[in-house]
């Protein structure tokens, strides 16, 4: 059997997507989680990762004089875990072009909009302000341009009357939890064809 793809997951917060990714990598899944790394020392996701039996690490960006030093430390930690693939999952640091170049094609991100719409922050408020009838999330390859790499999968949800950014975020997050594991499984198996998941579909495809 081929060696499993070694996955490192980078978080800054609660890590709900990370949990779903870790839980998905069992049995005949082609990947295994080897590290959960946070730039925030008290990120809630770190304890959740430990509970799941995944090694954790903190690389606190505030401990480094500049981005280059922070990213060098990040790279060293990922290399010593022998990570093949990085999943950004609520990782709230912008990564610079030299770091991205070292991992290009081997780093995924989940973004809470239907890219190419609404790169960057405040995606749900912007979708509501635009009067969009649907919203959603995208998993994409990370390239030096923020949230602009090739899209590997999307899930759509309706925008409902009375939605607030918070209610829309909750509906989208449920789909993030379905989409990211699905895309990771495909990518780890060598399939990068874009996939679409409908909110109405249950059980994952
Ligand atoms: C998600 O909405 C993700 O799309 C965004 O940050 C949030 C992370 O949530 N980039 P969690 O930490 O996975 O719960």
mmCIF file with all atom_site columns, C-alpha atoms and ligand atoms in Angstrom:
data_model
loop_
_atom_site.group_PDB
_atom_site.id
_atom_site.type_symbol
_atom_site.label_atom_id
_atom_site.label_alt_id
_atom_site.label_comp_id
_atom_site.label_asym_id
_atom_site.label_entity_id
_atom_site.label_seq_id
_atom_site.pdbx_PDB_ins_code
_atom_site.Cartn_x
_atom_site.Cartn_y
_atom_site.Cartn_z
_atom_site.occupancy
_atom_site.B_iso_or_equiv
_atom_site.pdbx_formal_charge
_atom_site.auth_seq_id
_atom_site.auth_comp_id
_atom_site.auth_asym_id
_atom_site.auth_atom_id
_atom_site.pdbx_PDB_model_num
ATOM   1   C CA . UNK A 1 1   ? 0.000   0.000  0.000   1.00 0.00 ? 1   UNK A CA 1
ATOM   2   C CA . UNK A 1 2   ? 1.239   3.517  -0.813  1.00 0.00 ? 2   UNK A CA 1
ATOM   3   C CA . UNK A 1 3   ? 2.508   5.625  2.059   1.00 0.00 ? 3   UNK A CA 1
ATOM   4   C CA . UNK A 1 4   ? -0.276  7.906  3.342   1.00 0.00 ? 4   UNK A CA 1
ATOM   5   C CA . UNK A 1 5   ? -0.107  11.593 2.481   1.00 0.00 ? 5   UNK A CA 1
ATOM   6   C CA . UNK A 1 6   ? 1.125   13.414 5.601   1.00 0.00 ? 6   UNK A CA 1
ATOM   7   C CA . UNK A 1 7   ? -1.162  16.356 6.374   1.00 0.00 ? 7   UNK A CA 1
ATOM   8   C CA . UNK A 1 8   ? -0.440  19.355 8.610   1.00 0.00 ? 8   UNK A CA 1
ATOM   9   C CA . UNK A 1 9   ? -3.391  21.564 9.542   1.00 0.00 ? 9   UNK A CA 1
ATOM   10  C CA . UNK A 1 10  ? -2.810  25.227 10.404  1.00 0.00 ? 10  UNK A CA 1
ATOM   11  C CA . UNK A 1 11  ? -5.302  26.988 12.658  1.00 0.00 ? 11  UNK A CA 1
ATOM   12  C CA . UNK A 1 12  ? -5.704  30.206 14.620  1.00 0.00 ? 12  UNK A CA 1
ATOM   13  C CA . UNK A 1 13  ? -9.026  29.652 16.349  1.00 0.00 ? 13  UNK A CA 1
ATOM   14  C CA . UNK A 1 14  ? -11.635 27.118 17.374  1.00 0.00 ? 14  UNK A CA 1
ATOM   15  C CA . UNK A 1 15  ? -10.604 24.606 14.760  1.00 0.00 ? 15  UNK A CA 1
ATOM   16  C CA . UNK A 1 16  ? -13.982 23.169 13.841  1.00 0.00 ? 16  UNK A CA 1
ATOM   17  C CA . UNK A 1 17  ? -12.828 22.530 10.263  1.00 0.00 ? 17  UNK A CA 1
ATOM   18  C CA . UNK A 1 18  ? -9.619  20.974 11.605  1.00 0.00 ? 18  UNK A CA 1
ATOM   19  C CA . UNK A 1 19  ? -11.663 18.535 13.708  1.00 0.00 ? 19  UNK A CA 1
ATOM   20  C CA . UNK A 1 20  ? -13.652 17.465 10.661  1.00 0.00 ? 20  UNK A CA 1
ATOM   21  C CA . UNK A 1 21  ? -10.492 16.983 8.619   1.00 0.00 ? 21  UNK A CA 1
ATOM   22  C CA . UNK A 1 22  ? -8.804  14.923 11.347  1.00 0.00 ? 22  UNK A CA 1
ATOM   23  C CA . UNK A 1 23  ? -11.907 12.786 11.879  1.00 0.00 ? 23  UNK A CA 1
ATOM   24  C CA . UNK A 1 24  ? -12.123 12.079 8.157   1.00 0.00 ? 24  UNK A CA 1
ATOM   25  C CA . UNK A 1 25  ? -8.584  10.660 7.871   1.00 0.00 ? 25  UNK A CA 1
ATOM   26  C CA . UNK A 1 26  ? -9.185  7.109  9.061   1.00 0.00 ? 26  UNK A CA 1
ATOM   27  C CA . UNK A 1 27  ? -9.439  3.658  7.526   1.00 0.00 ? 27  UNK A CA 1
ATOM   28  C CA . UNK A 1 28  ? -8.541  3.520  3.836   1.00 0.00 ? 28  UNK A CA 1
ATOM   29  C CA . UNK A 1 29  ? -8.300  7.309  3.557   1.00 0.00 ? 29  UNK A CA 1
ATOM   30  C CA . UNK A 1 30  ? -5.139  8.154  1.578   1.00 0.00 ? 30  UNK A CA 1
ATOM   31  C CA . UNK A 1 31  ? -3.940  10.719 4.161   1.00 0.00 ? 31  UNK A CA 1
ATOM   32  C CA . UNK A 1 32  ? -3.115  10.967 7.852   1.00 0.00 ? 32  UNK A CA 1
ATOM   33  C CA . UNK A 1 33  ? -2.888  14.014 10.133  1.00 0.00 ? 33  UNK A CA 1
ATOM   34  C CA . UNK A 1 34  ? 0.676   14.475 11.407  1.00 0.00 ? 34  UNK A CA 1
ATOM   35  C CA . UNK A 1 35  ? 0.510   17.939 12.973  1.00 0.00 ? 35  UNK A CA 1
ATOM   36  C CA . UNK A 1 36  ? -1.918  20.660 14.045  1.00 0.00 ? 36  UNK A CA 1
ATOM   37  C CA . UNK A 1 37  ? -0.072  23.956 14.260  1.00 0.00 ? 37  UNK A CA 1
ATOM   38  C CA . UNK A 1 38  ? -1.347  27.281 15.557  1.00 0.00 ? 38  UNK A CA 1
ATOM   39  C CA . UNK A 1 39  ? 0.154   30.769 15.502  1.00 0.00 ? 39  UNK A CA 1
ATOM   40  C CA . UNK A 1 40  ? -2.091  31.590 18.494  1.00 0.00 ? 40  UNK A CA 1
ATOM   41  C CA . UNK A 1 41  ? -0.884  29.891 21.703  1.00 0.00 ? 41  UNK A CA 1
ATOM   42  C CA . UNK A 1 42  ? -4.349  29.638 23.289  1.00 0.00 ? 42  UNK A CA 1
ATOM   43  C CA . UNK A 1 43  ? -6.311  28.705 20.155  1.00 0.00 ? 43  UNK A CA 1
ATOM   44  C CA . UNK A 1 44  ? -9.182  26.458 21.223  1.00 0.00 ? 44  UNK A CA 1
ATOM   45  C CA . UNK A 1 45  ? -8.416  24.038 18.426  1.00 0.00 ? 45  UNK A CA 1
ATOM   46  C CA . UNK A 1 46  ? -5.126  22.965 20.012  1.00 0.00 ? 46  UNK A CA 1
ATOM   47  C CA . UNK A 1 47  ? -6.864  21.173 22.897  1.00 0.00 ? 47  UNK A CA 1
ATOM   48  C CA . UNK A 1 48  ? -9.318  19.611 20.459  1.00 0.00 ? 48  UNK A CA 1
ATOM   49  C CA . UNK A 1 49  ? -6.410  18.280 18.379  1.00 0.00 ? 49  UNK A CA 1
ATOM   50  C CA . UNK A 1 50  ? -4.706  16.844 21.457  1.00 0.00 ? 50  UNK A CA 1
ATOM   51  C CA . UNK A 1 51  ? -7.980  15.141 22.426  1.00 0.00 ? 51  UNK A CA 1
ATOM   52  C CA . UNK A 1 52  ? -7.985  13.573 18.969  1.00 0.00 ? 52  UNK A CA 1
ATOM   53  C CA . UNK A 1 53  ? -4.442  12.304 19.497  1.00 0.00 ? 53  UNK A CA 1
ATOM   54  C CA . UNK A 1 54  ? -2.775  14.560 16.917  1.00 0.00 ? 54  UNK A CA 1
ATOM   55  C CA . UNK A 1 55  ? 0.611   16.166 17.716  1.00 0.00 ? 55  UNK A CA 1
ATOM   56  C CA . UNK A 1 56  ? 0.339   19.943 18.126  1.00 0.00 ? 56  UNK A CA 1
ATOM   57  C CA . UNK A 1 57  ? 2.736   22.850 17.859  1.00 0.00 ? 57  UNK A CA 1
ATOM   58  C CA . UNK A 1 58  ? 2.636   26.595 18.399  1.00 0.00 ? 58  UNK A CA 1
ATOM   59  C CA . UNK A 1 59  ? 4.629   29.035 16.295  1.00 0.00 ? 59  UNK A CA 1
ATOM   60  C CA . UNK A 1 60  ? 3.626   32.368 17.793  1.00 0.00 ? 60  UNK A CA 1
ATOM   61  C CA . UNK A 1 61  ? 4.096   35.114 15.190  1.00 0.00 ? 61  UNK A CA 1
ATOM   62  C CA . UNK A 1 62  ? 4.573   37.685 17.976  1.00 0.00 ? 62  UNK A CA 1
ATOM   63  C CA . UNK A 1 63  ? 7.801   35.973 19.000  1.00 0.00 ? 63  UNK A CA 1
ATOM   64  C CA . UNK A 1 64  ? 9.516   36.791 15.696  1.00 0.00 ? 64  UNK A CA 1
ATOM   65  C CA . UNK A 1 65  ? 10.875  40.124 14.493  1.00 0.00 ? 65  UNK A CA 1
ATOM   66  C CA . UNK A 1 66  ? 9.262   39.937 11.044  1.00 0.00 ? 66  UNK A CA 1
ATOM   67  C CA . UNK A 1 67  ? 7.226   37.762 8.718   1.00 0.00 ? 67  UNK A CA 1
ATOM   68  C CA . UNK A 1 68  ? 10.284  36.160 7.153   1.00 0.00 ? 68  UNK A CA 1
ATOM   69  C CA . UNK A 1 69  ? 11.507  34.919 10.533  1.00 0.00 ? 69  UNK A CA 1
ATOM   70  C CA . UNK A 1 70  ? 8.028   33.699 11.491  1.00 0.00 ? 70  UNK A CA 1
ATOM   71  C CA . UNK A 1 71  ? 7.645   31.859 8.202   1.00 0.00 ? 71  UNK A CA 1
ATOM   72  C CA . UNK A 1 72  ? 11.123  30.313 8.488   1.00 0.00 ? 72  UNK A CA 1
ATOM   73  C CA . UNK A 1 73  ? 10.112  28.879 11.877  1.00 0.00 ? 73  UNK A CA 1
ATOM   74  C CA . UNK A 1 74  ? 6.804   27.696 10.429  1.00 0.00 ? 74  UNK A CA 1
ATOM   75  C CA . UNK A 1 75  ? 8.586   26.004 7.553   1.00 0.00 ? 75  UNK A CA 1
ATOM   76  C CA . UNK A 1 76  ? 11.058  24.282 9.885   1.00 0.00 ? 76  UNK A CA 1
ATOM   77  C CA . UNK A 1 77  ? 8.269   22.904 12.051  1.00 0.00 ? 77  UNK A CA 1
ATOM   78  C CA . UNK A 1 78  ? 6.344   21.618 9.023   1.00 0.00 ? 78  UNK A CA 1
ATOM   79  C CA . UNK A 1 79  ? 9.475   20.096 7.531   1.00 0.00 ? 79  UNK A CA 1
ATOM   80  C CA . UNK A 1 80  ? 10.364  18.322 10.764  1.00 0.00 ? 80  UNK A CA 1
ATOM   81  C CA . UNK A 1 81  ? 6.858   16.816 10.816  1.00 0.00 ? 81  UNK A CA 1
ATOM   82  C CA . UNK A 1 82  ? 7.621   15.674 7.231   1.00 0.00 ? 82  UNK A CA 1
ATOM   83  C CA . UNK A 1 83  ? 4.348   17.205 6.058   1.00 0.00 ? 83  UNK A CA 1
ATOM   84  C CA . UNK A 1 84  ? 3.447   16.573 2.410   1.00 0.00 ? 84  UNK A CA 1
ATOM   85  C CA . UNK A 1 85  ? 0.348   18.745 2.355   1.00 0.00 ? 85  UNK A CA 1
ATOM   86  C CA . UNK A 1 86  ? -0.818  21.755 4.375   1.00 0.00 ? 86  UNK A CA 1
ATOM   87  C CA . UNK A 1 87  ? -4.474  22.507 5.066   1.00 0.00 ? 87  UNK A CA 1
ATOM   88  C CA . UNK A 1 88  ? -5.126  26.056 6.218   1.00 0.00 ? 88  UNK A CA 1
ATOM   89  C CA . UNK A 1 89  ? -8.266  25.941 8.366   1.00 0.00 ? 89  UNK A CA 1
ATOM   90  C CA . UNK A 1 90  ? -9.061  29.310 9.862   1.00 0.00 ? 90  UNK A CA 1
ATOM   91  C CA . UNK A 1 91  ? -5.378  30.288 9.844   1.00 0.00 ? 91  UNK A CA 1
ATOM   92  C CA . UNK A 1 92  ? -5.459  34.055 10.165  1.00 0.00 ? 92  UNK A CA 1
ATOM   93  C CA . UNK A 1 93  ? -1.971  35.042 8.962   1.00 0.00 ? 93  UNK A CA 1
ATOM   94  C CA . UNK A 1 94  ? -1.328  36.075 5.395   1.00 0.00 ? 94  UNK A CA 1
ATOM   95  C CA . UNK A 1 95  ? 1.559   34.000 4.038   1.00 0.00 ? 95  UNK A CA 1
ATOM   96  C CA . UNK A 1 96  ? 4.113   35.728 1.835   1.00 0.00 ? 96  UNK A CA 1
ATOM   97  C CA . UNK A 1 97  ? 5.077   34.699 -1.686  1.00 0.00 ? 97  UNK A CA 1
ATOM   98  C CA . UNK A 1 98  ? 8.393   32.999 -0.745  1.00 0.00 ? 98  UNK A CA 1
ATOM   99  C CA . UNK A 1 99  ? 6.651   30.740 1.788   1.00 0.00 ? 99  UNK A CA 1
ATOM   100 C CA . UNK A 1 100 ? 3.790   29.988 -0.590  1.00 0.00 ? 100 UNK A CA 1
ATOM   101 C CA . UNK A 1 101 ? 6.260   29.200 -3.383  1.00 0.00 ? 101 UNK A CA 1
ATOM   102 C CA . UNK A 1 102 ? 7.922   26.543 -1.217  1.00 0.00 ? 102 UNK A CA 1
ATOM   103 C CA . UNK A 1 103 ? 4.550   24.838 -0.706  1.00 0.00 ? 103 UNK A CA 1
ATOM   104 C CA . UNK A 1 104 ? 2.790   25.705 -3.953  1.00 0.00 ? 104 UNK A CA 1
ATOM   105 C CA . UNK A 1 105 ? 0.543   22.894 -5.121  1.00 0.00 ? 105 UNK A CA 1
ATOM   106 C CA . UNK A 1 106 ? 0.798   21.382 -1.631  1.00 0.00 ? 106 UNK A CA 1
ATOM   107 C CA . UNK A 1 107 ? -1.249  23.902 0.367   1.00 0.00 ? 107 UNK A CA 1
ATOM   108 C CA . UNK A 1 108 ? -5.051  24.163 0.506   1.00 0.00 ? 108 UNK A CA 1
ATOM   109 C CA . UNK A 1 109 ? -7.303  26.761 2.121   1.00 0.00 ? 109 UNK A CA 1
ATOM   110 C CA . UNK A 1 110 ? -10.999 27.015 2.886   1.00 0.00 ? 110 UNK A CA 1
ATOM   111 C CA . UNK A 1 111 ? -12.594 30.387 2.306   1.00 0.00 ? 111 UNK A CA 1
ATOM   112 C CA . UNK A 1 112 ? -16.166 31.324 3.283   1.00 0.00 ? 112 UNK A CA 1
ATOM   113 C CA . UNK A 1 113 ? -17.389 32.641 -0.079  1.00 0.00 ? 113 UNK A CA 1
ATOM   114 C CA . UNK A 1 114 ? -18.080 31.419 -3.572  1.00 0.00 ? 114 UNK A CA 1
ATOM   115 C CA . UNK A 1 115 ? -14.745 32.463 -5.057  1.00 0.00 ? 115 UNK A CA 1
ATOM   116 C CA . UNK A 1 116 ? -13.882 34.459 -7.087  1.00 0.00 ? 116 UNK A CA 1
ATOM   117 C CA . UNK A 1 117 ? -16.454 36.538 -5.189  1.00 0.00 ? 117 UNK A CA 1
ATOM   118 C CA . UNK A 1 118 ? -15.399 38.166 -1.912  1.00 0.00 ? 118 UNK A CA 1
ATOM   119 C CA . UNK A 1 119 ? -11.757 37.429 -1.410  1.00 0.00 ? 119 UNK A CA 1
ATOM   120 C CA . UNK A 1 120 ? -10.465 38.612 1.966   1.00 0.00 ? 120 UNK A CA 1
ATOM   121 C CA . UNK A 1 121 ? -12.516 39.338 5.076   1.00 0.00 ? 121 UNK A CA 1
ATOM   122 C CA . UNK A 1 122 ? -16.186 40.002 5.950   1.00 0.00 ? 122 UNK A CA 1
ATOM   123 C CA . UNK A 1 123 ? -17.460 37.738 3.197   1.00 0.00 ? 123 UNK A CA 1
ATOM   124 C CA . UNK A 1 124 ? -20.931 37.171 4.638   1.00 0.00 ? 124 UNK A CA 1
ATOM   125 C CA . UNK A 1 125 ? -21.649 40.847 5.267   1.00 0.00 ? 125 UNK A CA 1
ATOM   126 C CA . UNK A 1 126 ? -20.525 41.620 1.735   1.00 0.00 ? 126 UNK A CA 1
ATOM   127 C CA . UNK A 1 127 ? -22.741 38.895 0.227   1.00 0.00 ? 127 UNK A CA 1
ATOM   128 C CA . UNK A 1 128 ? -25.737 40.266 2.157   1.00 0.00 ? 128 UNK A CA 1
ATOM   129 C CA . UNK A 1 129 ? -24.967 43.864 1.199   1.00 0.00 ? 129 UNK A CA 1
ATOM   130 C CA . UNK A 1 130 ? -24.832 42.833 -2.456  1.00 0.00 ? 130 UNK A CA 1
ATOM   131 C CA . UNK A 1 131 ? -28.262 41.172 -2.200  1.00 0.00 ? 131 UNK A CA 1
ATOM   132 C CA . UNK A 1 132 ? -26.896 37.797 -3.331  1.00 0.00 ? 132 UNK A CA 1
ATOM   133 C CA . UNK A 1 133 ? -29.425 34.939 -3.475  1.00 0.00 ? 133 UNK A CA 1
ATOM   134 C CA . UNK A 1 134 ? -26.799 32.368 -2.540  1.00 0.00 ? 134 UNK A CA 1
ATOM   135 C CA . UNK A 1 135 ? -23.564 32.152 -0.617  1.00 0.00 ? 135 UNK A CA 1
ATOM   136 C CA . UNK A 1 136 ? -21.148 29.382 0.189   1.00 0.00 ? 136 UNK A CA 1
ATOM   137 C CA . UNK A 1 137 ? -17.568 28.303 0.624   1.00 0.00 ? 137 UNK A CA 1
ATOM   138 C CA . UNK A 1 138 ? -14.623 27.306 -1.525  1.00 0.00 ? 138 UNK A CA 1
ATOM   139 C CA . UNK A 1 139 ? -11.553 25.133 -1.076  1.00 0.00 ? 139 UNK A CA 1
ATOM   140 C CA . UNK A 1 140 ? -8.690  26.326 -3.220  1.00 0.00 ? 140 UNK A CA 1
ATOM   141 C CA . UNK A 1 141 ? -4.990  25.855 -3.780  1.00 0.00 ? 141 UNK A CA 1
ATOM   142 C CA . UNK A 1 142 ? -2.991  28.588 -2.112  1.00 0.00 ? 142 UNK A CA 1
ATOM   143 C CA . UNK A 1 143 ? -1.033  30.821 -4.470  1.00 0.00 ? 143 UNK A CA 1
ATOM   144 C CA . UNK A 1 144 ? 0.728   34.104 -3.695  1.00 0.00 ? 144 UNK A CA 1
ATOM   145 C CA . UNK A 1 145 ? -2.426  36.115 -4.542  1.00 0.00 ? 145 UNK A CA 1
ATOM   146 C CA . UNK A 1 146 ? -4.791  36.050 -1.554  1.00 0.00 ? 146 UNK A CA 1
ATOM   147 C CA . UNK A 1 147 ? -7.757  33.686 -2.039  1.00 0.00 ? 147 UNK A CA 1
ATOM   148 C CA . UNK A 1 148 ? -7.106  33.569 -5.788  1.00 0.00 ? 148 UNK A CA 1
ATOM   149 C CA . UNK A 1 149 ? -5.674  30.069 -6.374  1.00 0.00 ? 149 UNK A CA 1
ATOM   150 C CA . UNK A 1 150 ? -7.419  27.354 -8.408  1.00 0.00 ? 150 UNK A CA 1
ATOM   151 C CA . UNK A 1 151 ? -10.750 26.347 -6.872  1.00 0.00 ? 151 UNK A CA 1
ATOM   152 C CA . UNK A 1 152 ? -10.944 22.637 -6.016  1.00 0.00 ? 152 UNK A CA 1
ATOM   153 C CA . UNK A 1 153 ? -14.450 22.550 -4.574  1.00 0.00 ? 153 UNK A CA 1
ATOM   154 C CA . UNK A 1 154 ? -17.435 24.654 -3.632  1.00 0.00 ? 154 UNK A CA 1
ATOM   155 C CA . UNK A 1 155 ? -20.612 24.251 -1.590  1.00 0.00 ? 155 UNK A CA 1
ATOM   156 C CA . UNK A 1 156 ? -23.581 26.582 -1.967  1.00 0.00 ? 156 UNK A CA 1
ATOM   157 C CA . UNK A 1 157 ? -26.298 27.607 0.461   1.00 0.00 ? 157 UNK A CA 1
ATOM   158 C CA . UNK A 1 158 ? -29.327 29.848 -0.039  1.00 0.00 ? 158 UNK A CA 1
ATOM   159 C CA . UNK A 1 159 ? -29.411 33.310 1.511   1.00 0.00 ? 159 UNK A CA 1
ATOM   160 C CA . UNK A 1 160 ? -32.655 33.420 3.523   1.00 0.00 ? 160 UNK A CA 1
ATOM   161 C CA . UNK A 1 161 ? -34.860 36.402 4.366   1.00 0.00 ? 161 UNK A CA 1
ATOM   162 C CA . UNK A 1 162 ? -33.716 38.015 7.610   1.00 0.00 ? 162 UNK A CA 1
ATOM   163 C CA . UNK A 1 163 ? -30.207 36.540 7.408   1.00 0.00 ? 163 UNK A CA 1
ATOM   164 C CA . UNK A 1 164 ? -27.488 38.309 9.366   1.00 0.00 ? 164 UNK A CA 1
ATOM   165 C CA . UNK A 1 165 ? -23.760 37.789 8.757   1.00 0.00 ? 165 UNK A CA 1
ATOM   166 C CA . UNK A 1 166 ? -23.826 35.469 11.782  1.00 0.00 ? 166 UNK A CA 1
ATOM   167 C CA . UNK A 1 167 ? -26.756 33.311 10.645  1.00 0.00 ? 167 UNK A CA 1
ATOM   168 C CA . UNK A 1 168 ? -25.289 33.062 7.165   1.00 0.00 ? 168 UNK A CA 1
ATOM   169 C CA . UNK A 1 169 ? -21.874 32.183 8.589   1.00 0.00 ? 169 UNK A CA 1
ATOM   170 C CA . UNK A 1 170 ? -23.430 29.325 10.574  1.00 0.00 ? 170 UNK A CA 1
ATOM   171 C CA . UNK A 1 171 ? -25.169 27.931 7.481   1.00 0.00 ? 171 UNK A CA 1
ATOM   172 C CA . UNK A 1 172 ? -21.977 28.196 5.437   1.00 0.00 ? 172 UNK A CA 1
ATOM   173 C CA . UNK A 1 173 ? -19.821 26.646 8.196   1.00 0.00 ? 173 UNK A CA 1
ATOM   174 C CA . UNK A 1 174 ? -21.980 23.490 8.148   1.00 0.00 ? 174 UNK A CA 1
ATOM   175 C CA . UNK A 1 175 ? -21.097 23.135 4.494   1.00 0.00 ? 175 UNK A CA 1
ATOM   176 C CA . UNK A 1 176 ? -17.419 23.886 5.121   1.00 0.00 ? 176 UNK A CA 1
ATOM   177 C CA . UNK A 1 177 ? -17.428 20.858 7.397   1.00 0.00 ? 177 UNK A CA 1
ATOM   178 C CA . UNK A 1 178 ? -18.684 18.683 4.523   1.00 0.00 ? 178 UNK A CA 1
ATOM   179 C CA . UNK A 1 179 ? -16.689 20.251 1.711   1.00 0.00 ? 179 UNK A CA 1
ATOM   180 C CA . UNK A 1 180 ? -13.174 20.363 3.143   1.00 0.00 ? 180 UNK A CA 1
ATOM   181 C CA . UNK A 1 181 ? -12.932 16.647 4.022   1.00 0.00 ? 181 UNK A CA 1
ATOM   182 C CA . UNK A 1 182 ? -14.334 15.758 0.616   1.00 0.00 ? 182 UNK A CA 1
ATOM   183 C CA . UNK A 1 183 ? -11.779 17.886 -1.235  1.00 0.00 ? 183 UNK A CA 1
ATOM   184 C CA . UNK A 1 184 ? -8.913  16.683 0.970   1.00 0.00 ? 184 UNK A CA 1
ATOM   185 C CA . UNK A 1 185 ? -9.780  13.056 0.254   1.00 0.00 ? 185 UNK A CA 1
ATOM   186 C CA . UNK A 1 186 ? -9.810  13.726 -3.475  1.00 0.00 ? 186 UNK A CA 1
ATOM   187 C CA . UNK A 1 187 ? -6.583  15.726 -3.486  1.00 0.00 ? 187 UNK A CA 1
ATOM   188 C CA . UNK A 1 188 ? -4.808  13.126 -1.347  1.00 0.00 ? 188 UNK A CA 1
ATOM   189 C CA . UNK A 1 189 ? -5.897  10.531 -3.905  1.00 0.00 ? 189 UNK A CA 1
ATOM   190 C CA . UNK A 1 190 ? -4.458  12.669 -6.704  1.00 0.00 ? 190 UNK A CA 1
ATOM   191 C CA . UNK A 1 191 ? -7.757  14.038 -8.044  1.00 0.00 ? 191 UNK A CA 1
ATOM   192 C CA . UNK A 1 192 ? -7.840  17.829 -8.366  1.00 0.00 ? 192 UNK A CA 1
ATOM   193 C CA . UNK A 1 193 ? -10.973 18.137 -10.469 1.00 0.00 ? 193 UNK A CA 1
ATOM   194 C CA . UNK A 1 194 ? -13.281 20.721 -8.930  1.00 0.00 ? 194 UNK A CA 1
ATOM   195 C CA . UNK A 1 195 ? -16.251 19.299 -7.038  1.00 0.00 ? 195 UNK A CA 1
ATOM   196 C CA . UNK A 1 196 ? -19.543 20.973 -6.122  1.00 0.00 ? 196 UNK A CA 1
ATOM   197 C CA . UNK A 1 197 ? -21.609 20.003 -3.104  1.00 0.00 ? 197 UNK A CA 1
ATOM   198 C CA . UNK A 1 198 ? -25.239 21.109 -2.790  1.00 0.00 ? 198 UNK A CA 1
ATOM   199 C CA . UNK A 1 199 ? -26.565 22.038 0.625   1.00 0.00 ? 199 UNK A CA 1
ATOM   200 C CA . UNK A 1 200 ? -29.622 19.890 -0.044  1.00 0.00 ? 200 UNK A CA 1
ATOM   201 C CA . UNK A 1 201 ? -27.514 16.783 -0.536  1.00 0.00 ? 201 UNK A CA 1
ATOM   202 C CA . UNK A 1 202 ? -27.046 14.732 2.590   1.00 0.00 ? 202 UNK A CA 1
ATOM   203 C CA . UNK A 1 203 ? -24.360 12.269 3.515   1.00 0.00 ? 203 UNK A CA 1
ATOM   204 C CA . UNK A 1 204 ? -21.661 13.734 1.260   1.00 0.00 ? 204 UNK A CA 1
ATOM   205 C CA . UNK A 1 205 ? -20.889 12.500 -2.255  1.00 0.00 ? 205 UNK A CA 1
HETATM 206 C C1 . LIG B 2 .   ? -14.085 29.359 8.743   1.00 0.00 ? 1   LIG B C1 1
HETATM 207 O O1 . LIG B 2 .   ? -15.240 30.086 8.460   1.00 0.00 ? 1   LIG B O1 1
HETATM 208 C C2 . LIG B 2 .   ? -13.146 29.442 7.585   1.00 0.00 ? 1   LIG B C2 1
HETATM 209 O O2 . LIG B 2 .   ? -13.777 29.454 6.352   1.00 0.00 ? 1   LIG B O2 1
HETATM 210 C C3 . LIG B 2 .   ? -12.485 30.754 7.850   1.00 0.00 ? 1   LIG B C3 1
HETATM 211 O O3 . LIG B 2 .   ? -12.295 30.785 9.240   1.00 0.00 ? 1   LIG B O3 1
HETATM 212 C C4 . LIG B 2 .   ? -13.291 29.991 9.860   1.00 0.00 ? 1   LIG B C4 1
HETATM 213 C C5 . LIG B 2 .   ? -12.586 28.978 10.718  1.00 0.00 ? 1   LIG B C5 1
HETATM 214 O O4 . LIG B 2 .   ? -13.437 28.298 11.561  1.00 0.00 ? 1   LIG B O4 1
HETATM 215 N N1 . LIG B 2 .   ? -11.304 30.893 7.047   1.00 0.00 ? 1   LIG B N1 1
HETATM 216 P P1 . LIG B 2 .   ? -12.885 27.070 12.408  1.00 0.00 ? 1   LIG B P1 1
HETATM 217 O O5 . LIG B 2 .   ? -11.667 27.547 13.191  1.00 0.00 ? 1   LIG B O5 1
HETATM 218 O O6 . LIG B 2 .   ? -12.542 25.960 11.468  1.00 0.00 ? 1   LIG B O6 1
HETATM 219 O O7 . LIG B 2 .   ? -13.999 26.707 13.335  1.00 0.00 ? 1   LIG B O7 1
#
